[in-house]
Structure formats: structure tokens, C-alpha cells
Tab-separated table of C-alpha atoms in Angstrom:
chain	number	residue	atom	x	y	z
G	253	UNK	CA	-8.420	10.018	-13.036
G	254	UNK	CA	-6.357	10.268	-16.178
G	255	UNK	CA	-2.676	9.922	-16.963
G	256	UNK	CA	-0.742	9.147	-20.130
G	257	UNK	CA	0.471	5.857	-18.626
G	258	UNK	CA	-2.872	4.827	-17.098
G	259	UNK	CA	-5.543	2.933	-18.957
G	260	UNK	CA	-8.763	1.655	-17.533
G	261	UNK	CA	-10.056	-1.608	-18.942
G	262	UNK	CA	-13.289	-3.325	-18.081
G	263	UNK	CA	-13.400	-7.075	-17.961
G	264	UNK	CA	-15.224	-9.856	-16.188
G	265	UNK	CA	-13.167	-10.808	-13.142
G	266	UNK	CA	-14.778	-14.240	-13.176
G	267	UNK	CA	-13.922	-14.928	-16.829
G	268	UNK	CA	-10.217	-15.551	-17.492
G	269	UNK	CA	-10.823	-15.562	-21.258
G	270	UNK	CA	-12.207	-12.001	-21.178
G	271	UNK	CA	-9.194	-10.934	-19.110
G	272	UNK	CA	-6.793	-12.472	-21.633
G	273	UNK	CA	-8.034	-9.883	-24.138
G	274	UNK	CA	-7.395	-6.805	-21.977
G	275	UNK	CA	-4.274	-7.608	-19.917
G	276	UNK	CA	-1.491	-7.856	-22.517
G	277	UNK	CA	0.676	-4.756	-22.679
G	278	UNK	CA	-0.010	-3.614	-19.128
G	279	UNK	CA	2.644	-3.317	-16.416
G	280	UNK	CA	0.255	-3.770	-13.501
G	281	UNK	CA	-3.313	-4.644	-12.698
G	282	UNK	CA	-5.190	-2.853	-9.918
G	283	UNK	CA	-8.379	-4.498	-8.664
G	284	UNK	CA	-10.880	-3.044	-6.250
G	285	UNK	CA	-14.158	-4.946	-6.181
G	286	UNK	CA	-16.431	-6.186	-3.447
G	287	UNK	CA	-19.760	-7.964	-3.237
G	288	UNK	CA	-22.857	-6.320	-1.856
G	289	UNK	CA	-23.061	-6.901	1.871
G	290	UNK	CA	-26.238	-8.286	3.384
G	291	UNK	CA	-27.347	-10.408	6.329
G	292	UNK	CA	-25.144	-13.537	6.272
G	293	UNK	CA	-24.278	-12.801	2.647
G	294	UNK	CA	-22.377	-15.601	0.921
G	295	UNK	CA	-19.580	-14.560	-1.403
G	296	UNK	CA	-17.082	-16.165	-3.732
G	297	UNK	CA	-16.471	-13.100	-5.905
G	298	UNK	CA	-12.914	-12.391	-4.777
G	299	UNK	CA	-11.711	-15.968	-4.366
G	300	UNK	CA	-13.025	-17.044	-7.777
G	301	UNK	CA	-11.889	-13.732	-9.251
G	302	UNK	CA	-8.387	-14.230	-7.841
G	303	UNK	CA	-8.158	-17.670	-9.454
G	304	UNK	CA	-9.338	-16.307	-12.786
G	305	UNK	CA	-7.031	-13.290	-12.670
G	306	UNK	CA	-3.982	-15.320	-11.592
G	307	UNK	CA	-4.565	-17.611	-14.549
G	308	UNK	CA	-4.854	-14.709	-16.997
G	309	UNK	CA	-1.948	-12.739	-15.492
G	310	UNK	CA	0.399	-15.730	-15.627
G	311	UNK	CA	0.748	-14.988	-19.340
G	312	UNK	CA	1.899	-11.405	-18.722
G	313	UNK	CA	5.566	-10.411	-19.048
G	314	UNK	CA	5.933	-8.965	-15.518
G	315	UNK	CA	2.755	-9.742	-13.622
G	316	UNK	CA	2.182	-7.140	-10.856
G	317	UNK	CA	-1.133	-7.063	-9.034
G	318	UNK	CA	-2.478	-4.598	-6.498
G	319	UNK	CA	-5.566	-6.158	-4.924
G	320	UNK	CA	-7.959	-4.648	-2.389
G	321	UNK	CA	-9.612	-6.625	0.407
G	322	UNK	CA	-10.336	-5.163	3.855
G	323	UNK	CA	-8.636	-4.364	7.132
G	324	UNK	CA	-11.366	-6.507	8.687
G	325	UNK	CA	-9.452	-9.594	7.545
G	326	UNK	CA	-6.642	-8.732	9.970
G	327	UNK	CA	-7.263	-10.052	13.526
G	328	UNK	CA	-5.276	-7.187	15.066
G	329	UNK	CA	-7.526	-4.632	13.361
G	330	UNK	CA	-10.653	-6.427	14.598
G	331	UNK	CA	-9.252	-6.687	18.135
G	332	UNK	CA	-9.319	-2.899	18.478
G	333	UNK	CA	-12.963	-2.535	17.436
G	334	UNK	CA	-15.962	-1.972	19.677
G	335	UNK	CA	-18.597	-4.514	20.762
G	336	UNK	CA	-21.147	-3.667	18.036
G	337	UNK	CA	-18.638	-4.287	15.258
G	338	UNK	CA	-17.128	-7.444	16.788
G	339	UNK	CA	-20.363	-9.063	17.967
G	340	UNK	CA	-23.019	-7.873	15.501
G	341	UNK	CA	-21.711	-6.299	12.300
G	342	UNK	CA	-18.829	-8.682	11.586
G	343	UNK	CA	-20.470	-12.014	12.444
G	344	UNK	CA	-23.866	-11.299	10.889
G	345	UNK	CA	-22.979	-9.096	7.925
G	346	UNK	CA	-19.286	-9.393	7.099
G	347	UNK	CA	-17.995	-12.823	8.201
G	348	UNK	CA	-18.622	-14.610	4.902
G	349	UNK	CA	-17.331	-11.695	2.845
G	350	UNK	CA	-14.181	-11.474	5.000
G	351	UNK	CA	-13.692	-15.231	4.613
G	352	UNK	CA	-13.817	-14.786	0.829
G	353	UNK	CA	-11.350	-11.876	1.070
G	354	UNK	CA	-9.026	-14.077	3.138
G	355	UNK	CA	-9.264	-16.923	0.645
G	356	UNK	CA	-8.431	-14.541	-2.209
G	357	UNK	CA	-5.340	-13.419	-0.279
G	358	UNK	CA	-4.237	-17.041	0.142
G	359	UNK	CA	-4.640	-17.613	-3.594
G	360	UNK	CA	-2.430	-14.607	-4.361
G	361	UNK	CA	0.199	-15.744	-1.842
G	362	UNK	CA	0.473	-19.088	-3.630
G	363	UNK	CA	0.632	-17.516	-7.088
G	364	UNK	CA	3.708	-16.519	-9.069
G	365	UNK	CA	2.526	-12.913	-9.256
G	366	UNK	CA	4.207	-9.896	-7.698
G	367	UNK	CA	1.299	-8.842	-5.477
G	368	UNK	CA	0.272	-6.307	-2.879
G	369	UNK	CA	-2.938	-6.707	-0.902
G	370	UNK	CA	-4.285	-3.333	0.198
G	371	UNK	CA	-6.439	-3.554	3.330
G	372	UNK	CA	-8.357	-0.300	3.802
G	373	UNK	CA	-10.154	0.472	7.026
G	374	UNK	CA	-13.833	1.529	6.718
G	375	UNK	CA	-14.269	3.126	3.298
G	376	UNK	CA	-15.827	6.572	2.883
G	377	UNK	CA	-16.652	8.808	-0.054
G	378	UNK	CA	-14.453	11.555	1.392
G	379	UNK	CA	-11.981	13.657	-0.578
G	380	UNK	CA	-8.434	12.878	-1.650
G	381	UNK	CA	-6.138	14.027	1.165
G	382	UNK	CA	-2.878	12.133	0.482
G	383	UNK	CA	-2.500	12.233	4.290
G	384	UNK	CA	-3.040	8.649	5.411
G	385	UNK	CA	-1.146	6.073	7.421
G	386	UNK	CA	0.075	2.777	6.022
G	387	UNK	CA	1.248	-0.120	8.167
G	388	UNK	CA	2.661	-3.235	6.533
G	389	UNK	CA	2.292	-5.518	9.559
G	390	UNK	CA	-0.721	-5.274	11.802
G	391	UNK	CA	-2.981	-2.298	12.117
G	392	UNK	CA	-2.241	1.388	12.693
G	393	UNK	CA	-3.524	2.548	16.088
G	394	UNK	CA	-7.100	3.880	15.885
G	395	UNK	CA	-7.468	2.908	12.224
G	396	UNK	CA	-11.053	4.005	11.701
G	397	UNK	CA	-11.638	5.028	8.096
G	398	UNK	CA	-10.141	5.991	4.738
G	399	UNK	CA	-11.601	7.598	1.616
G	400	UNK	CA	-11.848	5.616	-1.588
G	401	UNK	CA	-9.919	8.459	-3.245
G	402	UNK	CA	-6.987	7.975	-0.867
G	403	UNK	CA	-7.049	4.209	-1.394
G	404	UNK	CA	-6.854	4.820	-5.157
G	405	UNK	CA	-3.982	7.269	-4.570
G	406	UNK	CA	-2.087	4.669	-2.525
G	407	UNK	CA	-2.668	1.990	-5.169
G	408	UNK	CA	-1.353	4.176	-7.982
G	409	UNK	CA	1.613	5.289	-5.880
G	410	UNK	CA	2.445	1.671	-5.006
G	411	UNK	CA	2.344	0.766	-8.704
G	412	UNK	CA	5.500	2.846	-9.084
G	413	UNK	CA	7.090	2.606	-5.606
G	414	UNK	CA	7.039	-1.182	-5.056
G	415	UNK	CA	7.386	-0.544	-1.318
G	416	UNK	CA	4.909	-3.219	-0.207
G	417	UNK	CA	5.639	-6.150	-2.534
G	418	UNK	CA	4.256	-9.393	-1.102
G	419	UNK	CA	2.737	-7.522	1.878
G	420	UNK	CA	-0.754	-6.715	3.124
G	421	UNK	CA	-0.639	-3.113	4.366
G	422	UNK	CA	-3.566	-1.614	6.222
G	423	UNK	CA	-4.352	1.954	5.185
G	424	UNK	CA	-6.236	4.442	7.369
G	425	UNK	CA	-6.271	8.031	8.619
């Protein structure tokens, strides 16, 4: 994706010093990272990354952050899922990752940043449709999946719209 006002910068989310070199001059930072998921996988990527990024962004003129976690962090979203997800997939494969996502959200809430936490439902490699549902509180009914392309579209749109400041919208088809 290209645009005259969009620049992509690579940095080490866990190294605030490396972020200090790439953040100045930007109006917003969009972050979408996740650890590999495995059986009872431990993760601190997002919580440590959130601390590092908050530190680096505190030096920015107007710090705006759009941060991706997962709809699985929201209890209402999980409540609507089937037995296999609730009793096997989440506890054995996603619980520690979701805990790290939740901790990263808490870190952002306590920061001085203007933040939005985007919580996509199950991610797919599907096409950009621009036809998705967004719910700021709780989960859209039957929120099953969303393409990465549509999540990126929402993030870029929210960079300009500022509709979900200090909220954690779930996005799904």
C-alpha cells in the first residue's frame, strides 16, 4: 500500500532507542504484530513492546497509536464461541497470548497516548472488501472472521477519522 502521506518504517518494537530514530515527524503509529502461537506458548511481545513504544512515543508532538490485539481478549466475543474454541483452542493455545494482549491494552490505557486498540476477529488472508462491521463496545453478533486487508483498511481510515479514540473496537464481517 502506498500513499504520499504514508511511510513504512521498520524498527524493533522491544528497543525504545531504535524507535526513537524512526518515530519523529510522524502523526500516528500503527502496530500490528503477534507472536507465533503454539501449545501453551508464553508471550511478552506485546506487553514489553507497548512499554517500549509508549516510552518512545512520549517524545512525539501528538502521539497517536493504533494498536492491534485480538477480539479473543473480549469476554463477550469468547462467550459466543463454540466448545472447541472455548475449551481447547483458547486455553491450550491462546490463553497466554491473550493475557499478553490484555496486558498491552492496560499499558496503553495508562499511557498519555491517544490510542485505539483494534480487536479483529479471526484473521484471514482474504481480499479487501471495505464491507466490515465495527463495534466499539462488546462484540458484533456472529463475529467470525476478517481479512488482514480489511483490518489494515480500518486502521488507515481510523488514522484520519478519530472515531474510536480511547476505545477497543472489534472488527468482523
